[in-house]
JSON list of C-alpha atoms in Angstrom, two decimals:
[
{"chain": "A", "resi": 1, "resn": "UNK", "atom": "CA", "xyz": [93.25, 273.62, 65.79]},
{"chain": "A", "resi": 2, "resn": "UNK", "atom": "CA", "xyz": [90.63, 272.81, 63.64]},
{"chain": "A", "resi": 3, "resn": "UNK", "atom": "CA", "xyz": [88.16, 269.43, 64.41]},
{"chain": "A", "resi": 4, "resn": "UNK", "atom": "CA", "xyz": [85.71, 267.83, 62.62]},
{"chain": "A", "resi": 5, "resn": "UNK", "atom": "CA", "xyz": [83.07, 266.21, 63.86]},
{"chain": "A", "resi": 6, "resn": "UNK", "atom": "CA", "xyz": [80.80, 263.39, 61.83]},
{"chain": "A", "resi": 7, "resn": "UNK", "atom": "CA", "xyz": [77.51, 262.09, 63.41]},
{"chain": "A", "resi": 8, "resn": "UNK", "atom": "CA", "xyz": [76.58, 259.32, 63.59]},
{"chain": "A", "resi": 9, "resn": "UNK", "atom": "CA", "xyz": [79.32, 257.09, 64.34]},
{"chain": "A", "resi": 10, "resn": "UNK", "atom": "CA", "xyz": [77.18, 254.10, 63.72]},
{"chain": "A", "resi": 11, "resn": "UNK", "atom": "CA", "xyz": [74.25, 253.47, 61.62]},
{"chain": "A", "resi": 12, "resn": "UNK", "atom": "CA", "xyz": [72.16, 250.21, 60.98]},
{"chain": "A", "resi": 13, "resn": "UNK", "atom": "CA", "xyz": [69.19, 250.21, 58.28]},
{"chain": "A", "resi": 14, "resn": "UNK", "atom": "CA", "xyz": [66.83, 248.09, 56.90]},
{"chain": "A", "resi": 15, "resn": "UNK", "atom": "CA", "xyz": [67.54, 247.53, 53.29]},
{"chain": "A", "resi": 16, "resn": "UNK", "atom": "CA", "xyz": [65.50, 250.53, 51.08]},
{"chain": "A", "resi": 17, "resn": "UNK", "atom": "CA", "xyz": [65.44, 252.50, 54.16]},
{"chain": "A", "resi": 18, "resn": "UNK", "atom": "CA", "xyz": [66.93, 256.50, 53.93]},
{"chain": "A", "resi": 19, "resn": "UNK", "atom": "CA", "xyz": [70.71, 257.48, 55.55]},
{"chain": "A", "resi": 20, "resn": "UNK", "atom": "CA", "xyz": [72.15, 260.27, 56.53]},
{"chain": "A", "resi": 21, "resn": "UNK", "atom": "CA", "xyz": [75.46, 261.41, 58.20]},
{"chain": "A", "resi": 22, "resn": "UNK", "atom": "CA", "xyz": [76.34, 264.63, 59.57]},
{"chain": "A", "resi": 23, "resn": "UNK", "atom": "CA", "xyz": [79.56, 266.91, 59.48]},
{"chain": "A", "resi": 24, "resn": "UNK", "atom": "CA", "xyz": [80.79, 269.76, 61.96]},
{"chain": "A", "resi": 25, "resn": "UNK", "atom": "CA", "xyz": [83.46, 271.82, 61.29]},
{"chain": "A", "resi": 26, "resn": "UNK", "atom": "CA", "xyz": [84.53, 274.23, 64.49]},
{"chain": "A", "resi": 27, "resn": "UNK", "atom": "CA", "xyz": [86.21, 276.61, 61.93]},
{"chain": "A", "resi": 28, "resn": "UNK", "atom": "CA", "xyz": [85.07, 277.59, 58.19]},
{"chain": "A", "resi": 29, "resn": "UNK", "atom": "CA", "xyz": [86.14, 275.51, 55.48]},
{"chain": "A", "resi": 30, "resn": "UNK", "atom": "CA", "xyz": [87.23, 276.10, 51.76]},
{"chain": "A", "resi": 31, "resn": "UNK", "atom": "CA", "xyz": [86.00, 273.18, 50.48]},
{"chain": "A", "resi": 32, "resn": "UNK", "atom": "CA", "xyz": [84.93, 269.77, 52.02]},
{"chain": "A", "resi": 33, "resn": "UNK", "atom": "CA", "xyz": [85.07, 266.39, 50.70]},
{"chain": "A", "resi": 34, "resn": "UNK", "atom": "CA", "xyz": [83.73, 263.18, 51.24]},
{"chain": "A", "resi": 35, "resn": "UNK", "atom": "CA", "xyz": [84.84, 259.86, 50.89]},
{"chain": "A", "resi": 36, "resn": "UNK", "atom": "CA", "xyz": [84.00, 255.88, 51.22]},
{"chain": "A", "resi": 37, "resn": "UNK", "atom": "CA", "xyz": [85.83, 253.27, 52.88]},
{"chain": "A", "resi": 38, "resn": "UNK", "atom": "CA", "xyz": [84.64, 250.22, 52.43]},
{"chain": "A", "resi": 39, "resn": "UNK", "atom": "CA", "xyz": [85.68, 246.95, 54.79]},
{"chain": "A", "resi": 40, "resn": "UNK", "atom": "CA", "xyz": [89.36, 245.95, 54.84]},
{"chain": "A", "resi": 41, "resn": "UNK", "atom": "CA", "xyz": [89.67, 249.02, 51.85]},
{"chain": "A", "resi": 42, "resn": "UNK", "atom": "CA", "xyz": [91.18, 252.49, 51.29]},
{"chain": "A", "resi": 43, "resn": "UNK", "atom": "CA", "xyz": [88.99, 255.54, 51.01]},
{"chain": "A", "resi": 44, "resn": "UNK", "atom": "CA", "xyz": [87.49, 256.37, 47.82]},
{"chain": "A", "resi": 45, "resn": "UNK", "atom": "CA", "xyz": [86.72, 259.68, 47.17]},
{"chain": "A", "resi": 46, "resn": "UNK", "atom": "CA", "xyz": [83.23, 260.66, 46.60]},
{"chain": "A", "resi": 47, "resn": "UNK", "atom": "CA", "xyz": [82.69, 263.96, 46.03]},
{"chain": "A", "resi": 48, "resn": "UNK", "atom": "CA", "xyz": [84.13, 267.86, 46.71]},
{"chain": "A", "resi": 49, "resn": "UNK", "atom": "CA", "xyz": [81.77, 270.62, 47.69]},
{"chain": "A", "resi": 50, "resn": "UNK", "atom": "CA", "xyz": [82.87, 274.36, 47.57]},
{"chain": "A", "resi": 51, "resn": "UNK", "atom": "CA", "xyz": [80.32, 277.16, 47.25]},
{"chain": "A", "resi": 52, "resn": "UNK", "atom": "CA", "xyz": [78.15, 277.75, 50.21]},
{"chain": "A", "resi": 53, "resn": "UNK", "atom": "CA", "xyz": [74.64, 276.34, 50.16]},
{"chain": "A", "resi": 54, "resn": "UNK", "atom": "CA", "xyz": [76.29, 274.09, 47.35]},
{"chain": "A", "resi": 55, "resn": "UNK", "atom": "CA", "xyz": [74.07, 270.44, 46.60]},
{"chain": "A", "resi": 56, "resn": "UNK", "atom": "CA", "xyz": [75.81, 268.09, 44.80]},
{"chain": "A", "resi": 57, "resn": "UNK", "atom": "CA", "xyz": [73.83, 264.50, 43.44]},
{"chain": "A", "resi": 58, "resn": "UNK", "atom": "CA", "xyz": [75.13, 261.48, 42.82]},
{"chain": "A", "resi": 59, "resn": "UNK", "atom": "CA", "xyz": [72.27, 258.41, 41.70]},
{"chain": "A", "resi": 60, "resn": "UNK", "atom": "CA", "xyz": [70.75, 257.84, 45.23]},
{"chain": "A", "resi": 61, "resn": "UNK", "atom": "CA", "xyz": [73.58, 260.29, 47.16]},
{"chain": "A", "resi": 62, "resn": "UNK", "atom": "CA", "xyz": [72.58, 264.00, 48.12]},
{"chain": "A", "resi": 63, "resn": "UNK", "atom": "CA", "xyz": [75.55, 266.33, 49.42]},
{"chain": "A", "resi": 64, "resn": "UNK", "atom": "CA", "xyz": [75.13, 269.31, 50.86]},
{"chain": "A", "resi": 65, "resn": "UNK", "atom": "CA", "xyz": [77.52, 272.49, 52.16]},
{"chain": "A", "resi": 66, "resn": "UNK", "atom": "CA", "xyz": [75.73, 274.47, 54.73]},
{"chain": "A", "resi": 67, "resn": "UNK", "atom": "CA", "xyz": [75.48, 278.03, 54.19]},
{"chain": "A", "resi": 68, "resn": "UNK", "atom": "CA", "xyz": [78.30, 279.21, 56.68]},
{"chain": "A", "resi": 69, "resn": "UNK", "atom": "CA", "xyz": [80.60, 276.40, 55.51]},
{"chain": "A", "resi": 70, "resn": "UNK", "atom": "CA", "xyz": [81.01, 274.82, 58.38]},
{"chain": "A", "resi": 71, "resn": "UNK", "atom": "CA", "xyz": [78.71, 271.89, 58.01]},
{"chain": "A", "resi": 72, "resn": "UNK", "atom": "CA", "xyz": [77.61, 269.41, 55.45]},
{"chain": "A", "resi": 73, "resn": "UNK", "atom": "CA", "xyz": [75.71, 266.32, 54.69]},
{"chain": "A", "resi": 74, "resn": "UNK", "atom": "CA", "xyz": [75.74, 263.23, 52.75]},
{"chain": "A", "resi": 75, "resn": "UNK", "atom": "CA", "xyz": [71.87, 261.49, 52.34]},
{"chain": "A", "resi": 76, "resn": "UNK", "atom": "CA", "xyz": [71.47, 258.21, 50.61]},
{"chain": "A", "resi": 77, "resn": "UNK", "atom": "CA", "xyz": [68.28, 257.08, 49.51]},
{"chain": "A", "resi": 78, "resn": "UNK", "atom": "CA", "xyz": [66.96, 253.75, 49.67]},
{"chain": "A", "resi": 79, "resn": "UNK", "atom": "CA", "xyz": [69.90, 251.98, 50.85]},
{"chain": "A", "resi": 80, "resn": "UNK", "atom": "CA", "xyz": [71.69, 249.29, 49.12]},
{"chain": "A", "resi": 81, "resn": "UNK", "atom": "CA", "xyz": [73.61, 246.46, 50.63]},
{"chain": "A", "resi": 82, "resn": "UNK", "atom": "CA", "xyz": [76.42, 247.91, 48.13]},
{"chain": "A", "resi": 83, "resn": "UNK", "atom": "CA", "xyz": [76.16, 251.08, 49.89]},
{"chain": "A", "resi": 84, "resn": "UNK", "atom": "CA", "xyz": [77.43, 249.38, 53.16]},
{"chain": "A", "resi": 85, "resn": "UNK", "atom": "CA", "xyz": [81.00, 251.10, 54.14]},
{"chain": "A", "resi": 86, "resn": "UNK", "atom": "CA", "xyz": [82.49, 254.11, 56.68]},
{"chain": "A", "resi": 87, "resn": "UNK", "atom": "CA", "xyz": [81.40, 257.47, 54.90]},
{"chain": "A", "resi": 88, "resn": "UNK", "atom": "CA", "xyz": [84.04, 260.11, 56.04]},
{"chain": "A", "resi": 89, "resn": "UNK", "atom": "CA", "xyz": [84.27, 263.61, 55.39]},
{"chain": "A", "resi": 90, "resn": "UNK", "atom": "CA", "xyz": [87.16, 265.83, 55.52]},
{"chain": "A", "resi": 91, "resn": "UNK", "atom": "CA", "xyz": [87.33, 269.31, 55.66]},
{"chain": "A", "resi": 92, "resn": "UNK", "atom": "CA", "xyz": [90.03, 271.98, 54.13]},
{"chain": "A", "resi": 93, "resn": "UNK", "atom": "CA", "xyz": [90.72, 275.79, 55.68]},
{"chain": "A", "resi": 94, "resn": "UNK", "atom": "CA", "xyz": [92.23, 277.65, 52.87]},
{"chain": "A", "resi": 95, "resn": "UNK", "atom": "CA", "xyz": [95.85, 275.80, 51.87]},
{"chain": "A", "resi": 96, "resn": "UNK", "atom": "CA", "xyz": [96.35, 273.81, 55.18]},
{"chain": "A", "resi": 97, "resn": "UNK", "atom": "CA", "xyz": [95.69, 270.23, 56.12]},
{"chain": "A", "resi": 98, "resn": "UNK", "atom": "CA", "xyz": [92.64, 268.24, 54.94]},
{"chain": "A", "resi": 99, "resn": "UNK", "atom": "CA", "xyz": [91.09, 267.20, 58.36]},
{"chain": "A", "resi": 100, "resn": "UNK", "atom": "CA", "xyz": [88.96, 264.26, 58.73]},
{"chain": "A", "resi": 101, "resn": "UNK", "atom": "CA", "xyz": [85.84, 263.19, 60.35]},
{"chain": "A", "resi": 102, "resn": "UNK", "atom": "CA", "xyz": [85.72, 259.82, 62.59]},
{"chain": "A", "resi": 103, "resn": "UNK", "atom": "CA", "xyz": [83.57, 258.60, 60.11]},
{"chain": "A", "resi": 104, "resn": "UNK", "atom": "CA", "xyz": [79.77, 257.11, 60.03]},
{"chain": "A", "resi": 105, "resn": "UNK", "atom": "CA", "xyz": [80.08, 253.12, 59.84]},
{"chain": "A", "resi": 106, "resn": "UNK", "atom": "CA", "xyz": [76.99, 252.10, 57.88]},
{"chain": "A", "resi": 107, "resn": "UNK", "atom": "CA", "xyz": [75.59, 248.45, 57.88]},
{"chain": "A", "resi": 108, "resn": "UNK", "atom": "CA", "xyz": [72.24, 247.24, 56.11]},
{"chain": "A", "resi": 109, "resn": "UNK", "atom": "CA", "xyz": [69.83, 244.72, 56.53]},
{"chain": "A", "resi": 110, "resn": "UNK", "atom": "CA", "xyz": [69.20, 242.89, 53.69]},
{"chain": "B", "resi": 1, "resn": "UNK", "atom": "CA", "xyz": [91.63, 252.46, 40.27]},
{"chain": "B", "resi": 2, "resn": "UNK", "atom": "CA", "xyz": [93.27, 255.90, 41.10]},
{"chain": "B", "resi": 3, "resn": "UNK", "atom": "CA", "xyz": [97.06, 255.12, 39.54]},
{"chain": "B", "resi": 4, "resn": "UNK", "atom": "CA", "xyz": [98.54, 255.68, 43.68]},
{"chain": "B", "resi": 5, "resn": "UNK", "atom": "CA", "xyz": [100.21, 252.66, 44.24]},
{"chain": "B", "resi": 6, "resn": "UNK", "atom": "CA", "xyz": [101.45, 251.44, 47.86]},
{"chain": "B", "resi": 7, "resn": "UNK", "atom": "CA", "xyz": [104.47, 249.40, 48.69]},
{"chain": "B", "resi": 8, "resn": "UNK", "atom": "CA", "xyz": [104.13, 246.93, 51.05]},
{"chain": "B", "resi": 9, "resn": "UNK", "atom": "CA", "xyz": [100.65, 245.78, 51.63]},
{"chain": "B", "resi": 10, "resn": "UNK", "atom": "CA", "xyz": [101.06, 244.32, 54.80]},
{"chain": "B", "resi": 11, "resn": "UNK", "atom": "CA", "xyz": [104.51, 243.99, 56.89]},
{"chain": "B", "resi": 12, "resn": "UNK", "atom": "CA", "xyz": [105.06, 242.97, 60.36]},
{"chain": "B", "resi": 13, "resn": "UNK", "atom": "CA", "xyz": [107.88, 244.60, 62.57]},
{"chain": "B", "resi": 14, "resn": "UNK", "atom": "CA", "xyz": [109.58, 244.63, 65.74]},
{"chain": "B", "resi": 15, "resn": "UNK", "atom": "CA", "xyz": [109.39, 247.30, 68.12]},
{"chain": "B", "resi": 16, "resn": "UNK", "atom": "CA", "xyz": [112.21, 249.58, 67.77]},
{"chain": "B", "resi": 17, "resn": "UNK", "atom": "CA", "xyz": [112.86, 248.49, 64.54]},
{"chain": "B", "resi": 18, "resn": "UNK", "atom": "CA", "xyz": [112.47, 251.11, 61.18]},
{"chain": "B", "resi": 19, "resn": "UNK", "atom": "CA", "xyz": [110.54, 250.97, 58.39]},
{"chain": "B", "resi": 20, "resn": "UNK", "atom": "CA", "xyz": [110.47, 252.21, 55.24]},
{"chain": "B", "resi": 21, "resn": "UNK", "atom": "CA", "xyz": [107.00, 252.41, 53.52]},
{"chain": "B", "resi": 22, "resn": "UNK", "atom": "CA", "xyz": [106.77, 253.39, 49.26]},
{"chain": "B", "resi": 23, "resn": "UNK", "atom": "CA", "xyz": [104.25, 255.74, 47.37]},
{"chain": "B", "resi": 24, "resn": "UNK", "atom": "CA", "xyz": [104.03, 256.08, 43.45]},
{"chain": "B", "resi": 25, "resn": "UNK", "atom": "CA", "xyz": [101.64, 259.02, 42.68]},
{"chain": "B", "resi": 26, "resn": "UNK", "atom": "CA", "xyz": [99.33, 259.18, 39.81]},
{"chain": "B", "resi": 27, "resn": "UNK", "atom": "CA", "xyz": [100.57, 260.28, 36.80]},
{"chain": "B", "resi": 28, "resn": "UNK", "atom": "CA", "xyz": [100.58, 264.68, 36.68]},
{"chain": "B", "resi": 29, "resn": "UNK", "atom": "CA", "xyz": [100.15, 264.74, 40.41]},
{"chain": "B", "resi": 30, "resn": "UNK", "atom": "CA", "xyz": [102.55, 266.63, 41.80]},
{"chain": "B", "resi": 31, "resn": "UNK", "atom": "CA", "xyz": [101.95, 266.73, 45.35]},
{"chain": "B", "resi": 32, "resn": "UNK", "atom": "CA", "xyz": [102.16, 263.70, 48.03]},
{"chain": "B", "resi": 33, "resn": "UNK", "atom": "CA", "xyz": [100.01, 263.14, 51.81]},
{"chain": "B", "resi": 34, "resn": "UNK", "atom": "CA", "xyz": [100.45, 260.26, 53.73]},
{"chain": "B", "resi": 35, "resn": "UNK", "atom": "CA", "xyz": [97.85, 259.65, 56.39]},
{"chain": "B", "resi": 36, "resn": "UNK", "atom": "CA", "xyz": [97.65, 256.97, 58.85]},
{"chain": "B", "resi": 37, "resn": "UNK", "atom": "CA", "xyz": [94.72, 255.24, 60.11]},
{"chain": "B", "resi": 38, "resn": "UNK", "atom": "CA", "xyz": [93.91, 253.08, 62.91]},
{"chain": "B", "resi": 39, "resn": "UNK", "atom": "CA", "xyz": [91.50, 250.84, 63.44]},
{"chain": "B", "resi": 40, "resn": "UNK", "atom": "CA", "xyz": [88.30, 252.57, 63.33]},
{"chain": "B", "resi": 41, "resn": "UNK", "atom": "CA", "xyz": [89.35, 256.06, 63.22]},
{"chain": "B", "resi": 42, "resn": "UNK", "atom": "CA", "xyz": [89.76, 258.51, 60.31]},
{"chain": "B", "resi": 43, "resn": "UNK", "atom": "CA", "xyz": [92.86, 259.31, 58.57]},
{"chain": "B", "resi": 44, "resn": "UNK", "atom": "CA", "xyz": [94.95, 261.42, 60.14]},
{"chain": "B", "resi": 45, "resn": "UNK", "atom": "CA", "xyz": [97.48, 263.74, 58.47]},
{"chain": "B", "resi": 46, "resn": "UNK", "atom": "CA", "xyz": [101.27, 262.88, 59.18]},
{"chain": "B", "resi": 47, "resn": "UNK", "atom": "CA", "xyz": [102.60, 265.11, 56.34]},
{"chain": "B", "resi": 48, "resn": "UNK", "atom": "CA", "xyz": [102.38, 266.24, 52.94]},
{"chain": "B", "resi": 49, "resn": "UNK", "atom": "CA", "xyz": [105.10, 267.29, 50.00]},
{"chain": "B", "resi": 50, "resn": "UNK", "atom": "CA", "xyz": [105.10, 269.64, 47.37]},
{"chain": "B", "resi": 51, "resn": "UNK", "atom": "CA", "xyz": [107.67, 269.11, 44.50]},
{"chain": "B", "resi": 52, "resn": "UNK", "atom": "CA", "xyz": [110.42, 267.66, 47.03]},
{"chain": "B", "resi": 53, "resn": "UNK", "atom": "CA", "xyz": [109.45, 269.52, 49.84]},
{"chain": "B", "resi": 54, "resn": "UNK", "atom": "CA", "xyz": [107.54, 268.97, 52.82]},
{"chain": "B", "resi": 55, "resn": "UNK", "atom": "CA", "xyz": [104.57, 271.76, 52.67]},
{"chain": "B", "resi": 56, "resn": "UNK", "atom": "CA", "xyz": [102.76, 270.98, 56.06]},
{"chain": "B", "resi": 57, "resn": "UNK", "atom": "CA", "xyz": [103.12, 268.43, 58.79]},
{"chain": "B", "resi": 58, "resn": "UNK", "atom": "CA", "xyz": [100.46, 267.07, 61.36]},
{"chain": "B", "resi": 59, "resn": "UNK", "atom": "CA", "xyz": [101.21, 266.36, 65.07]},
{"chain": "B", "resi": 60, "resn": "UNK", "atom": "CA", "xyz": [103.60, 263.95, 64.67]},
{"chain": "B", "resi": 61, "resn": "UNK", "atom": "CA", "xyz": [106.96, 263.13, 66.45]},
{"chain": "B", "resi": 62, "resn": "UNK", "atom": "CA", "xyz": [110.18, 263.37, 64.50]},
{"chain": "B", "resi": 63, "resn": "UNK", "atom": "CA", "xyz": [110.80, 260.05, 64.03]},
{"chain": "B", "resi": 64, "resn": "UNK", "atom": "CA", "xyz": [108.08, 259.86, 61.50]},
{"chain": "B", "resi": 65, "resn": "UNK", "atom": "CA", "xyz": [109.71, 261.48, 58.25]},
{"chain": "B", "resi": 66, "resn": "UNK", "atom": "CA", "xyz": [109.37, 261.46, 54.63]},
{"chain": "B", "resi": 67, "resn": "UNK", "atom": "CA", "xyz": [110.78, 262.08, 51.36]},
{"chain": "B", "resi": 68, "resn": "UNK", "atom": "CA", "xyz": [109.66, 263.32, 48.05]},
{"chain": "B", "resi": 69, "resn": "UNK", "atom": "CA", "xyz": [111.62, 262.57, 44.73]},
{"chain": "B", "resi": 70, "resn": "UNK", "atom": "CA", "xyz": [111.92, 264.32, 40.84]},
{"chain": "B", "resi": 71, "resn": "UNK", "atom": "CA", "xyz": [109.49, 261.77, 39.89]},
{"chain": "B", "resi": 72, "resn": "UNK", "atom": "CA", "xyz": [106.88, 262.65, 42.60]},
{"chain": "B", "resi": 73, "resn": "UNK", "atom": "CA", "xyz": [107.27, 259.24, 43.90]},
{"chain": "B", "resi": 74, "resn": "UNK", "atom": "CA", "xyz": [107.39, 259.36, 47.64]},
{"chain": "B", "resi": 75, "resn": "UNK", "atom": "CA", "xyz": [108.35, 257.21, 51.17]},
{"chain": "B", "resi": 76, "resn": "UNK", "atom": "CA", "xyz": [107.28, 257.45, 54.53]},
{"chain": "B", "resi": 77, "resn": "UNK", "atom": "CA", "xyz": [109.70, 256.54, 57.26]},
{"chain": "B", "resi": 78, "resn": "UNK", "atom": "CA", "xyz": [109.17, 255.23, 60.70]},
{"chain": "B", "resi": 79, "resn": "UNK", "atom": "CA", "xyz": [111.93, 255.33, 63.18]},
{"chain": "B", "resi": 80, "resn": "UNK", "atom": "CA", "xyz": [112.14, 253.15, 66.72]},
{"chain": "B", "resi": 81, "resn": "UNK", "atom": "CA", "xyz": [109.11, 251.54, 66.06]},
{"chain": "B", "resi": 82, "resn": "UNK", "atom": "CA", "xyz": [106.22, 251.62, 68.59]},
{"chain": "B", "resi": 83, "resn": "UNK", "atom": "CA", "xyz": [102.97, 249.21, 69.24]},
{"chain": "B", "resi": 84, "resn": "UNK", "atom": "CA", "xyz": [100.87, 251.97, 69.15]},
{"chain": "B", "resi": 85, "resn": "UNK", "atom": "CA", "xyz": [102.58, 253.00, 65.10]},
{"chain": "B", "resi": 86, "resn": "UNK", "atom": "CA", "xyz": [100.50, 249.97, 64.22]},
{"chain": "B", "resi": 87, "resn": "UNK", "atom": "CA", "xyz": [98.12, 251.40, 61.74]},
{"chain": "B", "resi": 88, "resn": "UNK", "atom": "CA", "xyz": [96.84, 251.33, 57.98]},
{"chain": "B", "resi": 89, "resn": "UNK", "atom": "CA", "xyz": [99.42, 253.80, 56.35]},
{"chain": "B", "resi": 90, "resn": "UNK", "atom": "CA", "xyz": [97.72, 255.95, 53.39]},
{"chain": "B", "resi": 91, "resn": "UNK", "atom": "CA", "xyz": [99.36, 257.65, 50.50]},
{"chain": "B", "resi": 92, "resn": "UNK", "atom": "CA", "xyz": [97.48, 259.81, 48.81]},
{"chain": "B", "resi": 93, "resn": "UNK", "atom": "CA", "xyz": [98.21, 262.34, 45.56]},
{"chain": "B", "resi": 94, "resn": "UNK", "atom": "CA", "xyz": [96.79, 265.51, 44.10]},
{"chain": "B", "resi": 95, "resn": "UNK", "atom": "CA", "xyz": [97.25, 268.11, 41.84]},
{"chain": "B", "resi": 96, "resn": "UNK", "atom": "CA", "xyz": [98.84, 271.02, 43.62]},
{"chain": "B", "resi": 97, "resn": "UNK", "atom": "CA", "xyz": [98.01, 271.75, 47.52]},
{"chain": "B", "resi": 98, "resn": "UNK", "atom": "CA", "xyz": [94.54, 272.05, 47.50]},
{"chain": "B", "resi": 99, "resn": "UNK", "atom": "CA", "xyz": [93.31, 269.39, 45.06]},
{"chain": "B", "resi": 100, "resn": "UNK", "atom": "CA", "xyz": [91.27, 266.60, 45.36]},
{"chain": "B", "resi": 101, "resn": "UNK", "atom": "CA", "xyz": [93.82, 263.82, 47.05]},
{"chain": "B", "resi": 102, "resn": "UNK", "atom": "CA", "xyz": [93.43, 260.25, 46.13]},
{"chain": "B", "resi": 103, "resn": "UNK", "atom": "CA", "xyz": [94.18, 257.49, 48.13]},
{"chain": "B", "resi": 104, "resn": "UNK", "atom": "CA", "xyz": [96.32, 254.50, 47.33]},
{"chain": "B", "resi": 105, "resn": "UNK", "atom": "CA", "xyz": [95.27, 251.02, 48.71]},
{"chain": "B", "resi": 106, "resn": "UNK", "atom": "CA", "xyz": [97.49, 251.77, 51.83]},
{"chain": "B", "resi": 107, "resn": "UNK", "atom": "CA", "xyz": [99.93, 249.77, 53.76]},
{"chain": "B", "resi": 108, "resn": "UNK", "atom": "CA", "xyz": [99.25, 247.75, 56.97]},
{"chain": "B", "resi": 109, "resn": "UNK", "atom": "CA", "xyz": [101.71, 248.00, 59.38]},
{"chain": "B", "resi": 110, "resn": "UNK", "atom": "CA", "xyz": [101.70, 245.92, 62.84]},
{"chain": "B", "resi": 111, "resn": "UNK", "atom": "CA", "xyz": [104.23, 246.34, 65.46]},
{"chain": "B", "resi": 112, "resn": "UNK", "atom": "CA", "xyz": [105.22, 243.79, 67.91]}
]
């Protein structure tokens, strides 16, 4: 069935330093989403990418769809200590089940 | 605030005991997912419905059911309880099958 895969599963920065987490899909995807789950919370959702190649912005967060549409990336720049949360993507074949990535626990530095 | 609204918040039950877990959907969504989530893993998909009726189901044993009504409103039920059930239980609605879903606060369930 289909995975996905999010790298890495932890990540500790220095306040202002960059952040990025990682997501493989083992089959293509129709669209991909990301969300944030911050301690003790629910996920929020972030953010849906669809077209290949597709960059999305948000303030300090870059997404990205790979070309094939089976990978994609969320970058944050200059980290915040508000930015501190599990950044999970999850991934959609056509109509079925949205699939989830473990998720990349970020922590900061202040 | 995304109008998906969980009831309880936190319970505590006996294994081999049910439970009976709530979902109001925001308002024009017609479709319901509940996920659950243990500690430190991603949500995984139990089931979802579609205007009453279950549209796709993840791997899952029976005993874990659901129910969709007119008003989109939903529950999740959990027959003969088990420790590992224990879990942060997530509804989530959307608009349709393939819409962006949004997650209530979620329900905590421990089994004992």
């Amino acid at each position: 069935g289909q995975q996905v895969m999010q790298i890495p599963q932890y990540q500790h920065v220095q306040e202002g330093e960059d952040f990025t987490t990682y997501c493989n899909s083992s089959t293509t995807l129709s669209n991909i989403q990301w969300y944030k789950q911050r301690p003790g919370g629910h996920p929020v959702f972030l953010i849906q990418l669809v077209k290949s190649g597709e960059v999305k912005k948000q303030k300090r967060l870059t997404f990205q769809f790979g070309e094939a549409k089976k990978n994609s990336s969320l970058h944050i720049t200059a980290t915040q200590t508000t930015d501190v949360g599990t950044y999970f993507c999850a991934g959609r074949q056509g109509a079925q089940k949205l699939v989830f990535g473990q998720g990349t626990r970020l922590t900061i530095n202040p | 605030e995304t109008g998906v609204t969980q009831s309880p918040t936190h319970l505590i039950k006996t294994r081999g005991q049910q439970v009976t877990l709530r979902c109001s959907s925001q308002s024009g969504h017609n479709t319901v997912s509940w996920y659950q989530q243990a500690l430190g893993q991603g949500p995984q998909f139990i089931f979802q419905y579609y205007r009453e009726e279950e549209n796709g189901r993840g791997n899952f044993p029976p005993r874990f059911s659901g129910l969709q009504f007119p008003n989109y409103s939903s529950e999740l039920n959990v027959n003969a309880l088990e420790l590992d059930d224990s879990a942060l239980y997530l509804c989530a609605s959307s608009t349709g099958v393939t819409g962006t879903i949004y997650f209530g606060e979620g329900s905590w369930l421990t089994v004992v």
